[in-house]
Coordinates of C-alpha atoms in Angstrom, one line a residue:
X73 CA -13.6 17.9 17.6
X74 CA -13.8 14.7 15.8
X75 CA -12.8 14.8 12.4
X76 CA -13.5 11.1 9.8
X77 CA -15.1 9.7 6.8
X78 CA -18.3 8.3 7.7
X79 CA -18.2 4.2 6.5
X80 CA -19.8 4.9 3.5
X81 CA -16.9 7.7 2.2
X82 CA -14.5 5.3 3.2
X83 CA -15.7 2.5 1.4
X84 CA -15.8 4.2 -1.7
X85 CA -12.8 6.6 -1.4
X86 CA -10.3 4.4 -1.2
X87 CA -7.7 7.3 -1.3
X88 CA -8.1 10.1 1.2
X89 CA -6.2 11.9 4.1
X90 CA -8.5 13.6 6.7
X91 CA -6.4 16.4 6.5
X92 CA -3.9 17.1 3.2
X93 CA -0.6 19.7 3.3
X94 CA -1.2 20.7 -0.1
X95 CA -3.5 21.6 -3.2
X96 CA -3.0 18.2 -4.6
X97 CA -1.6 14.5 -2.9
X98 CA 1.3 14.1 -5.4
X99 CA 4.3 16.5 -7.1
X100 CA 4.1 16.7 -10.7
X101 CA 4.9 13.4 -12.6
X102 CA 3.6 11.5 -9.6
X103 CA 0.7 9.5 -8.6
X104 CA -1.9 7.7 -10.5
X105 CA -3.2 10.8 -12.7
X106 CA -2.4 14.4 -13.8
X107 CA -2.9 16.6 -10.2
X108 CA -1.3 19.5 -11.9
X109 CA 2.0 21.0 -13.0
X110 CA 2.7 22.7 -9.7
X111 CA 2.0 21.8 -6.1
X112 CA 1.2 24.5 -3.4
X113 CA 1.8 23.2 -0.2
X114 CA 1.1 24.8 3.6
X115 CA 3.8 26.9 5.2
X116 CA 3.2 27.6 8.9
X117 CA 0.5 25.1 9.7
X118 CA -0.8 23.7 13.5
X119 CA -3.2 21.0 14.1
X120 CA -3.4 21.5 17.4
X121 CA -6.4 19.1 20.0
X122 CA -8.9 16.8 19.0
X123 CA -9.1 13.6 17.3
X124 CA -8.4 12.5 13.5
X125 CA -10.5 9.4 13.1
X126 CA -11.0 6.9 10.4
X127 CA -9.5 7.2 7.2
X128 CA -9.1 4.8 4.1
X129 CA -5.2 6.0 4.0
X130 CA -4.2 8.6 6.1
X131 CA -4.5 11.1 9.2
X132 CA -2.1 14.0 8.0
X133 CA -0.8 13.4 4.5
X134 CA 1.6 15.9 2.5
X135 CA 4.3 16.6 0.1
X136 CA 6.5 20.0 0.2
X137 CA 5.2 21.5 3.8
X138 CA 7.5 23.6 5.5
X139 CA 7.0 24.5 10.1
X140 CA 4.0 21.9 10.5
X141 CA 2.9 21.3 14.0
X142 CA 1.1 18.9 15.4
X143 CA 0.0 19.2 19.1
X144 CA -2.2 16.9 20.8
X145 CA -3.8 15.3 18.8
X146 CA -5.4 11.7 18.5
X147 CA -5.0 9.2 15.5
X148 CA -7.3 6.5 15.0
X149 CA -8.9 4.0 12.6
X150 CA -6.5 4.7 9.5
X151 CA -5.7 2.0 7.1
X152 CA -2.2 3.3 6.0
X153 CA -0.8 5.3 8.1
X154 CA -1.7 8.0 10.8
X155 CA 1.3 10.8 9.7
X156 CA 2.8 11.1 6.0
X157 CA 5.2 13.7 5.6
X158 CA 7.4 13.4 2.1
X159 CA 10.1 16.3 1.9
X160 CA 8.6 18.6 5.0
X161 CA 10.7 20.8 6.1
X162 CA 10.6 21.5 10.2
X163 CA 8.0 19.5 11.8
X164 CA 7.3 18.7 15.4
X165 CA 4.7 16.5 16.4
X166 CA 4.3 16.7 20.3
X167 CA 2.0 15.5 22.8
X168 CA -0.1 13.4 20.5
X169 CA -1.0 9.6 20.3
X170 CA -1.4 7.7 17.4
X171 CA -3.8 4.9 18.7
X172 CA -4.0 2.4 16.4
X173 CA -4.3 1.0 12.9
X174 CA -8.4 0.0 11.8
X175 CA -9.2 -3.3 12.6
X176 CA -12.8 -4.0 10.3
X177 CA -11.5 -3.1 7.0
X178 CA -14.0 -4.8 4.8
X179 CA -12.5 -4.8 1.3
X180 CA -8.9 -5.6 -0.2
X181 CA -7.4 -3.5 -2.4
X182 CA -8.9 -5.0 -5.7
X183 CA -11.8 -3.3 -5.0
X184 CA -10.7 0.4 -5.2
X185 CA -9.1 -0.6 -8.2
X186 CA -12.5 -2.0 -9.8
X187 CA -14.3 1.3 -8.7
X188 CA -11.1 3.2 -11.0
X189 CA -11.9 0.2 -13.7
X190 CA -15.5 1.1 -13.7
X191 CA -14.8 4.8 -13.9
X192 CA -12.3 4.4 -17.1
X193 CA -14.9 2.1 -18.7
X194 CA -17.8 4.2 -18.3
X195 CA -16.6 6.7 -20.1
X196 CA -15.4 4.8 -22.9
X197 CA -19.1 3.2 -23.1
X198 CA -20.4 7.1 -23.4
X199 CA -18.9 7.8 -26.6
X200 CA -18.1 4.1 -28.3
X201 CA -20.5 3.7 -31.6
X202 CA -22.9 1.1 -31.2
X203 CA -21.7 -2.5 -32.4
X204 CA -21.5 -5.9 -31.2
X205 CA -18.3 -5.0 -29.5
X206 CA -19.8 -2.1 -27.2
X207 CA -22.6 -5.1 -26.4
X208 CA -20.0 -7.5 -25.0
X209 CA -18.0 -4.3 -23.5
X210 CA -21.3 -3.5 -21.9
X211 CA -22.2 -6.6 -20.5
X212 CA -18.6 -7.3 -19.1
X213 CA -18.4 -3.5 -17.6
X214 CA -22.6 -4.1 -16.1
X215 CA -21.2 -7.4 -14.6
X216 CA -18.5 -5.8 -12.8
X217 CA -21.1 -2.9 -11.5
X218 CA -23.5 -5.4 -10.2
X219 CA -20.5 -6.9 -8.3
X220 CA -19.6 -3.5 -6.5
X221 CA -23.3 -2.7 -6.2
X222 CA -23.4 -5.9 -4.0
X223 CA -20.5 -4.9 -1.7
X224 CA -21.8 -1.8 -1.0
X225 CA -25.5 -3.8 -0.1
X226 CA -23.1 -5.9 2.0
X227 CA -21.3 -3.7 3.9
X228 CA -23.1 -0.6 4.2
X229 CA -26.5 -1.1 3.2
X230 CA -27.3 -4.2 5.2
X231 CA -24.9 -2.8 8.1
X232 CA -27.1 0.0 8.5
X233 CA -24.8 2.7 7.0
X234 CA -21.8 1.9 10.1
X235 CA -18.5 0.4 10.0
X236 CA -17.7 -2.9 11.1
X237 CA -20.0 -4.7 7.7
X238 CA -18.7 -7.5 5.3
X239 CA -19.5 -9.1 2.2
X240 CA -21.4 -12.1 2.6
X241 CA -20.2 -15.2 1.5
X242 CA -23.1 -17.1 1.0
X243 CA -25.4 -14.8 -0.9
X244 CA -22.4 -13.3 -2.9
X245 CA -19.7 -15.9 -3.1
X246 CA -18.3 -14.4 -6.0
X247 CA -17.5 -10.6 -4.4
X248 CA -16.4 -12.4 -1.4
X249 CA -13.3 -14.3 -3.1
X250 CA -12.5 -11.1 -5.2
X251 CA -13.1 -7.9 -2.8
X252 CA -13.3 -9.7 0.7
X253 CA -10.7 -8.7 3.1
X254 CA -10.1 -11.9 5.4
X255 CA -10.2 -11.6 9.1
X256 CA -6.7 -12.9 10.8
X257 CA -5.9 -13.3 14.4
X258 CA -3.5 -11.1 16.3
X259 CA -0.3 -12.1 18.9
X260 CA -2.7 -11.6 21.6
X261 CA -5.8 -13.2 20.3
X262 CA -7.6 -10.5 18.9
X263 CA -9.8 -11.0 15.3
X264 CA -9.1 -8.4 13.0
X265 CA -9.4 -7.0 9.8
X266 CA -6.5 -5.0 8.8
X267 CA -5.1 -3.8 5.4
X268 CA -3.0 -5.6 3.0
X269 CA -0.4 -3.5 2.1
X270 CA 2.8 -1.9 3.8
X271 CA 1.9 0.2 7.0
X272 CA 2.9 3.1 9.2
X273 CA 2.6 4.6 12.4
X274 CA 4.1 7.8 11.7
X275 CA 6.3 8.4 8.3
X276 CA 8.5 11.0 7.0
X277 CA 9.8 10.2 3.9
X278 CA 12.2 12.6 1.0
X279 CA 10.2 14.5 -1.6
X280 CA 8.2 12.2 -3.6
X281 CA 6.3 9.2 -3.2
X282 CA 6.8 6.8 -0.2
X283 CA 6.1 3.4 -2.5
X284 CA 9.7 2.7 -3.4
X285 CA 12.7 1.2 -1.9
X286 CA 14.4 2.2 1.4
X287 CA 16.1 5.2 1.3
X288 CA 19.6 4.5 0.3
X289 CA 21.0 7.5 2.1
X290 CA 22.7 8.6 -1.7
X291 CA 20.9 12.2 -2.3
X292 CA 19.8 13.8 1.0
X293 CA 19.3 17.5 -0.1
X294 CA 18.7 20.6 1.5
X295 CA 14.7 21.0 0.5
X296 CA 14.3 17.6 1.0
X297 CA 12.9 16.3 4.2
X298 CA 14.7 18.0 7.4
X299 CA 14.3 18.7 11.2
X300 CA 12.1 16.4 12.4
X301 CA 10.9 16.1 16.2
X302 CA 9.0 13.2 17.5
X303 CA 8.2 14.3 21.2
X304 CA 6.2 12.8 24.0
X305 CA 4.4 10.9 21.3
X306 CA 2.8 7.6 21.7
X307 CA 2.5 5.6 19.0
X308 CA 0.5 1.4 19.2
X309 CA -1.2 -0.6 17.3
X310 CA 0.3 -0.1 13.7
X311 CA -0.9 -3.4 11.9
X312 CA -1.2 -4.5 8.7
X313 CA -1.3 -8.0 6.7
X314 CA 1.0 -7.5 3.9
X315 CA 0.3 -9.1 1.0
X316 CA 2.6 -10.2 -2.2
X317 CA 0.6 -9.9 -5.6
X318 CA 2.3 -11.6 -8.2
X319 CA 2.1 -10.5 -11.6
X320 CA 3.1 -11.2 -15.0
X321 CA 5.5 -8.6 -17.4
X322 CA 4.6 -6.7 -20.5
X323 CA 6.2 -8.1 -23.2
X324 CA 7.6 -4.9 -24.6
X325 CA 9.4 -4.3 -21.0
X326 CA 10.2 -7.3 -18.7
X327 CA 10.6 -4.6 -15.9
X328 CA 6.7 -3.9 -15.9
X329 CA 4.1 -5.6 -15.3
X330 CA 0.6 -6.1 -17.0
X331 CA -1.5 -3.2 -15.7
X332 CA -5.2 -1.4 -15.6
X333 CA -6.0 1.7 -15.9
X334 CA -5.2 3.3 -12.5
X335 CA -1.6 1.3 -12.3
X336 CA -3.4 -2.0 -11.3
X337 CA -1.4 -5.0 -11.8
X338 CA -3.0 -8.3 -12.7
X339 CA -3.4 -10.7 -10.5
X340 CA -2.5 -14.1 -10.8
X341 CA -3.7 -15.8 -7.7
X342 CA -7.3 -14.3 -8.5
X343 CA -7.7 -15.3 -11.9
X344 CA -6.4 -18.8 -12.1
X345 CA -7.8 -22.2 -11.0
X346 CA -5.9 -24.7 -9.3
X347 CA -3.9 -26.1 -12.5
X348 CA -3.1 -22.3 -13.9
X349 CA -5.7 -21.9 -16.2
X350 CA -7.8 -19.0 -16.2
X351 CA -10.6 -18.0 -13.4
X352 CA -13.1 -15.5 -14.5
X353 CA -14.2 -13.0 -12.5
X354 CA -15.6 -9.5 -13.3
X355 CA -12.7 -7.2 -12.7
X356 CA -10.2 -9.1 -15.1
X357 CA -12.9 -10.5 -17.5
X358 CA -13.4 -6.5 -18.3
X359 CA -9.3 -6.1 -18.5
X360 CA -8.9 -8.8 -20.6
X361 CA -11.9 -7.8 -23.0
X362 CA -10.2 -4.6 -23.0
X363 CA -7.0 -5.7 -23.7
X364 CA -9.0 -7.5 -26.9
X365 CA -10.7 -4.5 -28.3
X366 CA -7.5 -2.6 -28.1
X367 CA -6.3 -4.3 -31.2
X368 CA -9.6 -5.3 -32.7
X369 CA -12.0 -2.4 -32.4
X370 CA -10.4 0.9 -34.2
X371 CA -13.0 2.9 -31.9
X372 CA -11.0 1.4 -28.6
X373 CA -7.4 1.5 -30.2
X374 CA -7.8 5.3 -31.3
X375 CA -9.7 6.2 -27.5
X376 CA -7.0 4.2 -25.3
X377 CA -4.5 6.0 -27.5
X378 CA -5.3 9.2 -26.7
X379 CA -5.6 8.1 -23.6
X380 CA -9.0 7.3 -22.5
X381 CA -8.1 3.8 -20.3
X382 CA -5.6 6.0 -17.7
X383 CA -2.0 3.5 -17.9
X384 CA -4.0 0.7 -19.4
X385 CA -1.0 -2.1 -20.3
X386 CA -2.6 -5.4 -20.8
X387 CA -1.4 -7.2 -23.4
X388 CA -4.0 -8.7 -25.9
X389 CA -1.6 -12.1 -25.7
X390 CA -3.4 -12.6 -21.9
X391 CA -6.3 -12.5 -23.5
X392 CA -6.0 -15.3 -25.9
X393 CA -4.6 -17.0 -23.0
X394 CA -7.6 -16.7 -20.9
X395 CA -9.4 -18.5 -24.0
X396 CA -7.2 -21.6 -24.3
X397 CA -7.3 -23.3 -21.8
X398 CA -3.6 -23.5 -20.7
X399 CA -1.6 -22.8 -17.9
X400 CA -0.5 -19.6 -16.6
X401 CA 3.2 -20.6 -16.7
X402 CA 2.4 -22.1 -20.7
X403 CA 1.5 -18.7 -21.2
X404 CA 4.9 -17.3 -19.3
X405 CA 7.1 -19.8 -21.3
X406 CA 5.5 -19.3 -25.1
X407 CA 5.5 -15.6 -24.5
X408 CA 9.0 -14.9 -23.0
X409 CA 7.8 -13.0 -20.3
X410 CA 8.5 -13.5 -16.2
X411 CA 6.7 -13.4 -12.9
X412 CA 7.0 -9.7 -11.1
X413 CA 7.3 -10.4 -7.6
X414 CA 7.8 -8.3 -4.1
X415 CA 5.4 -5.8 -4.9
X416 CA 2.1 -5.0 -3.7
X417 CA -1.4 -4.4 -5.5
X418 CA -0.5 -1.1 -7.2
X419 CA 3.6 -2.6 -7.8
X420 CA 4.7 -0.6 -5.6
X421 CA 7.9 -2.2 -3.4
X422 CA 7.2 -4.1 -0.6
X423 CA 8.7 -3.3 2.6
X424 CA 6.7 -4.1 5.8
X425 CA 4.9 -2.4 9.3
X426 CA 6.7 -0.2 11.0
X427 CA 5.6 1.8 13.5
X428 CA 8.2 5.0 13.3
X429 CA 9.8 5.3 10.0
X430 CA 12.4 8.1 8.8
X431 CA 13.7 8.1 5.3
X432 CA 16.4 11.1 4.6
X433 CA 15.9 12.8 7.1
X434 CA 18.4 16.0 7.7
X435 CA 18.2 16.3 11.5
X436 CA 15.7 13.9 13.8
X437 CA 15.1 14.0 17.6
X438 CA 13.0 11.4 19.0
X439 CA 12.6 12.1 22.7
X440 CA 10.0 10.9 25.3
X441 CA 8.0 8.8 23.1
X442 CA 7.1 5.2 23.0
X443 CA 6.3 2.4 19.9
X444 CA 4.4 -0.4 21.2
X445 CA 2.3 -3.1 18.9
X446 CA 3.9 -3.3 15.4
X447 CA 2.6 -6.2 13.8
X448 CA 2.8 -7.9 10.0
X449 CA 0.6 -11.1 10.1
X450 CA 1.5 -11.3 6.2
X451 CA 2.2 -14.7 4.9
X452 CA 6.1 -15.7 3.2
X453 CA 6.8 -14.5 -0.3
X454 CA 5.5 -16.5 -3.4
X455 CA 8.9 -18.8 -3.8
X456 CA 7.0 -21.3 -6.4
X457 CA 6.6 -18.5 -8.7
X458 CA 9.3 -16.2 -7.9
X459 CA 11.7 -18.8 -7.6
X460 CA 14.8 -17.8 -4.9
X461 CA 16.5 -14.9 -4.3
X462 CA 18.7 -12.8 -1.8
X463 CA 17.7 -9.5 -3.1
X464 CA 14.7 -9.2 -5.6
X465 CA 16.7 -6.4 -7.5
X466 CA 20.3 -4.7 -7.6
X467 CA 18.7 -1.4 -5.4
X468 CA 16.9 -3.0 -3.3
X469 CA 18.1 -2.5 0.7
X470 CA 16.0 -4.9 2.1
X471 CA 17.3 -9.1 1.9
X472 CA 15.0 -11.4 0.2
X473 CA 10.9 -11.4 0.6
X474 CA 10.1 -7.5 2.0
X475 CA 6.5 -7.8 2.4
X476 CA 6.7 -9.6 5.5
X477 CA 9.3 -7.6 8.1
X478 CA 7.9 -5.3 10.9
X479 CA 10.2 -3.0 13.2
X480 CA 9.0 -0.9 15.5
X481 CA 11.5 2.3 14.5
X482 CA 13.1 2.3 11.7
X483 CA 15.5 5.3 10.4
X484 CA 17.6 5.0 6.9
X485 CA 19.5 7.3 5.0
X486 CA 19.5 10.3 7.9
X487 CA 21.9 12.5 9.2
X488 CA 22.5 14.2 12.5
X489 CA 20.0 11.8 14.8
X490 CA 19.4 12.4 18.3
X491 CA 17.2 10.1 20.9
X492 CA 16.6 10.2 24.2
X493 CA 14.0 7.9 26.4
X494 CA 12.5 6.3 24.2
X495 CA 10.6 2.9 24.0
X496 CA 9.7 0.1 21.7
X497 CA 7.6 -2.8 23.3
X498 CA 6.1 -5.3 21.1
X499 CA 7.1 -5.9 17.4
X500 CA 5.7 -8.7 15.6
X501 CA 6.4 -10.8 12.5
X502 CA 4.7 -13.7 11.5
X503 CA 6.6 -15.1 8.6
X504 CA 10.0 -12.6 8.4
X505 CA 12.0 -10.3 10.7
X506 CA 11.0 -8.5 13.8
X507 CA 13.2 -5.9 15.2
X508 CA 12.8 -3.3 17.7
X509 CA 14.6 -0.7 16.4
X510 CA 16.4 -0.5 12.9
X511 CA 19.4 2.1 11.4
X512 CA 19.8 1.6 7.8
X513 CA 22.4 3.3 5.7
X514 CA 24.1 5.7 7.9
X515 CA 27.4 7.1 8.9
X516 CA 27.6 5.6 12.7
X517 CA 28.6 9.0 13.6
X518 CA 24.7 10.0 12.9
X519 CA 23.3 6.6 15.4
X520 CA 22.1 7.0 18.8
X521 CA 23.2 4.7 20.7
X522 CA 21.3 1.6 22.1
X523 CA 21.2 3.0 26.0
X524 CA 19.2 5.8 24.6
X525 CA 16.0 3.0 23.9
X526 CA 13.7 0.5 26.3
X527 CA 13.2 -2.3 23.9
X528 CA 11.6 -5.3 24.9
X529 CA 9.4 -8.7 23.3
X530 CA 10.2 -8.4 19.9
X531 CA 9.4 -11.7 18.2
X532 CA 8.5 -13.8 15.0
X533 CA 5.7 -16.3 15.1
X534 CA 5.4 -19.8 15.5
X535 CA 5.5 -19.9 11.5
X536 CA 9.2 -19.0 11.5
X537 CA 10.3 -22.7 11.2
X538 CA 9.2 -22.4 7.5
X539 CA 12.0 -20.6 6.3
X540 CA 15.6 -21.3 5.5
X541 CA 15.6 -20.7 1.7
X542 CA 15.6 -17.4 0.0
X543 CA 13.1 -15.5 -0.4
X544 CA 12.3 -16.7 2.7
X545 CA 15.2 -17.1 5.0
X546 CA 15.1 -18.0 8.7
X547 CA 13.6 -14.8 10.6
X548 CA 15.3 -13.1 13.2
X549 CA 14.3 -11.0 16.3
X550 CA 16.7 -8.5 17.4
X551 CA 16.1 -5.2 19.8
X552 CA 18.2 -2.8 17.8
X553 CA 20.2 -3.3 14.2
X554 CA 22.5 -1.1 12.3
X555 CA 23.2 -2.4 9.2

C-alpha cells in the first residue's frame, strides 16, 4: 500500500502526518490552538510494510505512545521529518528506510500562515457591522484571497492537479516574492526545492513539542521518552534550507515577538524595501490593518478580545510605521523595542538538519543502520540586524547562528546508549558546522564509543570562508563530537 496526500492536500494542509499516534497533534497547552484538555494516544501499535509517501510535515507523528513498531516500511517525499516521536515510550523501528526529504516544495512557509490569516479574518468579516472600516478590512482580506487563489492556479491548476508546479513569476510577480519557495542546488549538483525550516530524518524528542532548544539533559523522567531501537534502518536524503526570520518585539515583552493569529511572526525581510521602509504586500497589509482596527474599531477590539484573531500580537505602533515613511530600525529606536533573531517562521528555535536525532532519551540502541545525505543549504544568520553573539540566549546549547548546522546523528540529554555498526556518510553544511555524529549533554559513561560508527565526507561548503565573527564563526567538520 501506498499511503499520501495528493498535491493538492498538501498544498493546502500545511500541517499533517500521514499517520498520527494520538486523538490530537499536541498535549494540552501546546500547539497553535485548543486540541483539547486531554490527549489519547495509541498503546500497542505496528505499522508494519508498504510505503508512507508525501506529506507537508510528517510520515508518523505522535505525542504520549507507548510499544510502537514500525517494520518495513518506506518514507518518502516529507517536508519535516519522516518519524516524530515526543515522549513514546518503547519503540522499535526495524527494517525500514527513510528515503528522502521532498525536493519540489512549492511554497515557503508564509503561505500556510496566510491560509490561517485568511481563516481568522473571515470570520471576523461574518459578523463585523457594516462601516467604512469592514470596507477597507474587506478589500485588504479579498487582496490577500486573490493572492492564494493565484498560487493554487499556479501550482495545481496549471500543473494539472500533480506535484512538481510553481508560482509563476511573470504573470504573478507579487505571490512569487511572498509565497515562492526558491530552488537551490545540492553538494552533488542536483536542483531542488526543499523546506525552509529545521529538518529530520527520524526524531524522538521528550513529551512536548520538538520546536525548542536542545535537550539539556536536566529533567529526563520516567514517562518521558524511553527505550528506543533504531535497527537495520536506512535513513538519506534529509534536506532542508533553513531559514532565519527576523522579527521585531512587542513592546509590552521584549522576549516576544510581533505575531498573527496562528503564532506568525512578522517578517522584516518581506515587508521592507531596500532603505527599511515599508513594502506592501497582502499578508502584512491585512496584519497591519488589523493591528489598526484593534484600537480604532470597538467591534474589532471587543472580537479580538474574546478572542476571535487566534494569538493576534501586532502592535498598532507598526502600523503607523508602515505609514510614515521611515526606516525599520527608526521604528526599532523610537519605540524601544529589538530585533528577535535565531528563530524560524513560527519563532520557534533554530537548530539545523539532522538526519538521526534523540532528545532525552532513557535507553537508545542504534544497531545496523546507516545515515547518509544530511544537508542544510541555509544561508549565515542575520549579523546586520542581530548584531554578534556567542549564544543567542542564556539556555541555548547550541554556539552562535543555529539555523545553519547539519549532523548526521545527533543524541543530547540521554542515558544508557548503546551502538553497534553503524554509519554516517555524507553530512553537509553550507554556511555552519557539519558533523558526523554529535553527543550533547551526557555523562560519558552513557557515549558509545567512536569504533562503534563508519563516518566518512562530512564537510562545509565553499561559503565557509565567510565566517569568523559571531553569529557566524568559522565552520567546522568533524566525524564524531561530544561536547
Amino acid at each position: 500500500y501506498t499511503m499520501q496526500q495528493t498535491a493538492t492536500h498538501a498544498l493546502q494542509q500545511r500541517f499533517y502526518a500521514n499517520i498520527e499516534l494520538a486523538d490530537q497533534p499536541f498535549i494540552t497547552n501546546q500547539g497553535p490552538a485548543d486540541f483539547g484538555s486531554s490527549i489519547h494516544a495509541c498503546k500497542n501499535c505496528a505499522v508494519v510494510n508498504g510505503v508512507l509517501g508525501l506529506s507537508s510535515h510528517h510520515g508518523i507523528h505522535g505525542n504520549d505512545a507507548e510499544n510502537i513498531l514500525v517494520d518495513n516500511v518506506s518514507f518518502r517525499d516529507y517536508e519535516v521529518a519522516a518519524i516524530h516521536f515526543n515522549g513514546l515510550r518503547r519503540a522499535t523501528v526495524i527494517d525500514t528506510e527513510v528515503e528522502g526529504s521532498r525536493t519540489d516544495i512549492p511554497t515557503i512557509a508564509t503561505y500556510s500562515q496566510a491560509r490561517f490569516l485568511k481563516k481568522f479574518v473571515e470570520g471576523l468579516l461574518m459578523q463585523m457591522p457594516d462601516s467604512a472600516d469592514k470596507d477597507s478590512l474587506n478589500a485588504a482580506y479579498t487582496s490577500l484571497v486573490d493572492a492564494l487563489n493565484n498560487v493554487f492556479e499556479d501550482v495545481i491548476t496549471l500543473n494539472d492537479g500533480v506535484t512538481g508546479g510553481a508560482i509563476n513569476s511573470i504573470t504573478h510577480p507579487e505571490e512569487y516574492e511572498l509565497f515562492h519557495n526558491a530552488p537551490v542546488t545540492l553538494p552533488w549538483g542536483e536542483q531542488a526545492r526543499i523546506v525552509d525550516g529545521n529538518a529530520y530524518g527520524v526524531h524522538a524528542h521528550i513529551k512536548g513539542v520538538g520546536v525548542n532548544d536542545l535537550f539539556d539533559g536536566s529533567d529526563i523522567t520516567d514517562d518521558s521518552l524511553q527505550d528506543i531501537e533504531i535497527i537495520r534502518t536506512e535513513i538519506s536524503r534529509t534536506l532542508a534550507n533553513v531559514q532565519e526570520v527576523v522579527t521585531v518585539s512587542r513592546l509590552d515583552d521584549p522576549t516576544k515577538p510581533q505575531g498573527g493569529v496562528a503564532g506568525e511572526t512578522m517578517r522584516i525581510d518581506l515587508m521592507t524595501n531596500a532603505d527599511g521602509t515599508y513594502k506592501s504586500n497582502p499578508m502584512s497589509d491585512l496584519h497591519l490593518l488589523l493591528a489598526h482596527l484593534k484600537v480604532t474599531n470597538d467591534y474589532v477590539a471587543i472580537a479580538a478580545g474574546r478572542g476571535a484573531l487566534g494569538g493576534f500580537s501586532v502592535d498598532p505602533s507598526l502600523y503607523d510605521w508602515s505609514i510614515s515613511g521611515t526606516s525599520i530600525d527608526d521604528y526599532v529606536s523610537s519605540t524601544d523595542s529589538s530585533y528577535l533573531c535565531n528563530r524560524d517562521a513560527m519563532f520557534h528555535v533554530q537548530k539545523g538538519v539532522f538526519g538521526l536525532i534523540v532528545q532525552g532519551s532513557r535507553g537508545l540502541v542504534m544497531q545496523n543502520s546507516s545515515v547518509s545525505d544530511t544537508v542544510n543549504m541555509g544561508p549565515s544568520g542575520d549579523a546586520e540586524r542581530c548584531g554578534q553573539y556567542y549564544k543567542y540566549s542564556d539556555t541555548t546549547q547550541m554556539k552562535g547562528y543555529t539555523g545553519s548546522p547539519s549532523a548526521g546523528i545527533c543524541v543530547t540529554g540521554s542515558l544508557d546508549v548503546r551502538s553497534s555498526r553503524m554509519s554516517v556518510q555524507g553530512v553537509y553544511s553550507e554556511n555552519q558546522d557539519a558533523f558526523g555524529v554529535e553527543f550533547m549533554n551526557m555523562d560519558y559513561a552513557d557515549v558509545p564509543l567512536e569504533p562503534d560508527f563508519d563516518i566518512d565526507n562530512i564537510a562545509t561548503g565553499a561559503a565557509s570562508g565567510k565566517g569568523g565573527q559571531y553569529p557566524n564563526g568559522v565552520p567546522m567538520s568533524m566525524s564524531y563530537v561530544v561536547q
